[in-house]
Amino acid sequence: MDARVALGAKFENWLALGFDDARCPVRNLLDQIGDRWSMLVLAALAGGAKRFSTLARALPDISKRMLTQTLRRLEADGLVHRDVQPTVPPSVTYSLTSLGESFAAPLLGLVEWAEANFAAVLEARARRAQAA
Amino acid sequence: MDARVALGAKFENWLALGFDDARCPVRNLLDQIGDRWSMLVLAALAGGAKRFSTLARALPDISKRMLTQTLRRLEADGLVHRDVQPTVPPSVTYSLTSLGESFAAPLLGLVEWAEANFAAVLEARARRAQAA
DNA sequence: CTGAATCCTATGCGATACTG
DNA sequence: CAGTATCGCATAGGATTCAG
């Protein structure tokens, strides 16, 4: 696999650079979006702009608290744009920035891998459960 | 962006299917490898098989506890192979399975995005900090 | 050298109630 | 509608110690 080699080379590189936490983009990325919701919110917004309550319905089991928190962080990182209409009642619309849109490609890659290999993972777990 | 549209479509699909936690590959994937270490361990192994202590040195700030735990889970999911040499002292080597190698491609995509857009993210954060 | 076991703390995250 | 505030639990994960 070519990607494997490239990835291995990159890792050796980080290692040589001392793996500085603040300067390692990967560590930084994982710290931000490696949580339970960020990627799902981004996927939800990939289809187009959505209002707060629409997002809440789209992510069935997220709490308002976490939805707010997640959106705020994505906004701070420049991935999501927040548009407030000062009407009564207020209407707030979230959408991907161009930076957020650029993240759709790698995220899609991850999603496709997950879909393609989910069966294999389940099988591996089953084998292990059986062995025990 | 084409990937954005594809991602949006996929999301609508999950939504229509009820978003069942146990059957959604993406939720499942994120629950497993969406932690702090899994992706880094996979990246470390992308360069080739490594021993336990080598991995520990390669990931400067992982504790033995988390390294063991992470490796065990990746092994259970069929991404990593564990090879024990019954010598004294014992020598245990970890390597990617073919399934694990297949994950290198999407992971590399993520890493490349992180490297390419890290500056933009930092800039967004800086703008926000300045505004406050 | 490669873990397993135990202890402890930080915090992710949900539930609920309240506000403009 | 779109949040904020407060509470409380479950878990992630580090530090340390023990074992084969």
Short mmCIF file of N, CA and C in Angstrom, two decimals, chain A residues 3-15, chain B residues 43 46-47:
data_model
loop_
_atom_site.label_atom_id
_atom_site.label_comp_id
_atom_site.label_asym_id
_atom_site.label_seq_id
_atom_site.Cartn_x
_atom_site.Cartn_y
_atom_site.Cartn_z
N ALA A 3 -0.19 4.46 0.50
CA ALA A 3 -0.59 5.37 1.57
C ALA A 3 0.08 4.97 2.88
N ARG A 4 0.24 3.68 3.08
CA ARG A 4 0.85 3.20 4.31
C ARG A 4 2.27 3.73 4.44
N VAL A 5 3.01 3.61 3.34
CA VAL A 5 4.40 4.08 3.34
C VAL A 5 4.46 5.58 3.60
N ALA A 6 3.60 6.32 2.92
CA ALA A 6 3.58 7.77 3.09
C ALA A 6 3.25 8.14 4.53
N LEU A 7 2.30 7.43 5.09
CA LEU A 7 1.91 7.70 6.47
C LEU A 7 3.05 7.38 7.43
N GLY A 8 3.70 6.26 7.19
CA GLY A 8 4.84 5.88 8.03
C GLY A 8 5.94 6.93 7.96
N ALA A 9 6.19 7.43 6.78
CA ALA A 9 7.23 8.45 6.60
C ALA A 9 6.86 9.71 7.38
N LYS A 10 5.60 10.10 7.30
CA LYS A 10 5.16 11.28 8.01
C LYS A 10 5.35 11.10 9.51
N PHE A 11 5.02 9.94 9.97
CA PHE A 11 5.15 9.69 11.41
C PHE A 11 6.60 9.82 11.87
N GLU A 12 7.50 9.23 11.11
CA GLU A 12 8.92 9.32 11.44
C GLU A 12 9.36 10.78 11.50
N ASN A 13 8.77 11.54 10.61
CA ASN A 13 9.06 12.96 10.55
C ASN A 13 8.66 13.68 11.83
N TRP A 14 7.43 13.44 12.27
CA TRP A 14 6.95 14.07 13.50
C TRP A 14 7.87 13.69 14.65
N LEU A 15 8.23 12.43 14.66
CA LEU A 15 9.07 11.89 15.72
C LEU A 15 10.39 12.64 15.77
N ALA B 43 -0.83 5.21 12.91
CA ALA B 43 0.17 5.92 12.11
C ALA B 43 1.57 5.43 12.44
N ALA B 46 2.20 2.25 10.75
CA ALA B 46 2.17 2.31 9.28
C ALA B 46 3.57 2.13 8.70
N GLY B 47 4.57 2.56 9.48
CA GLY B 47 5.94 2.45 9.00
C GLY B 47 6.50 1.03 9.06
#
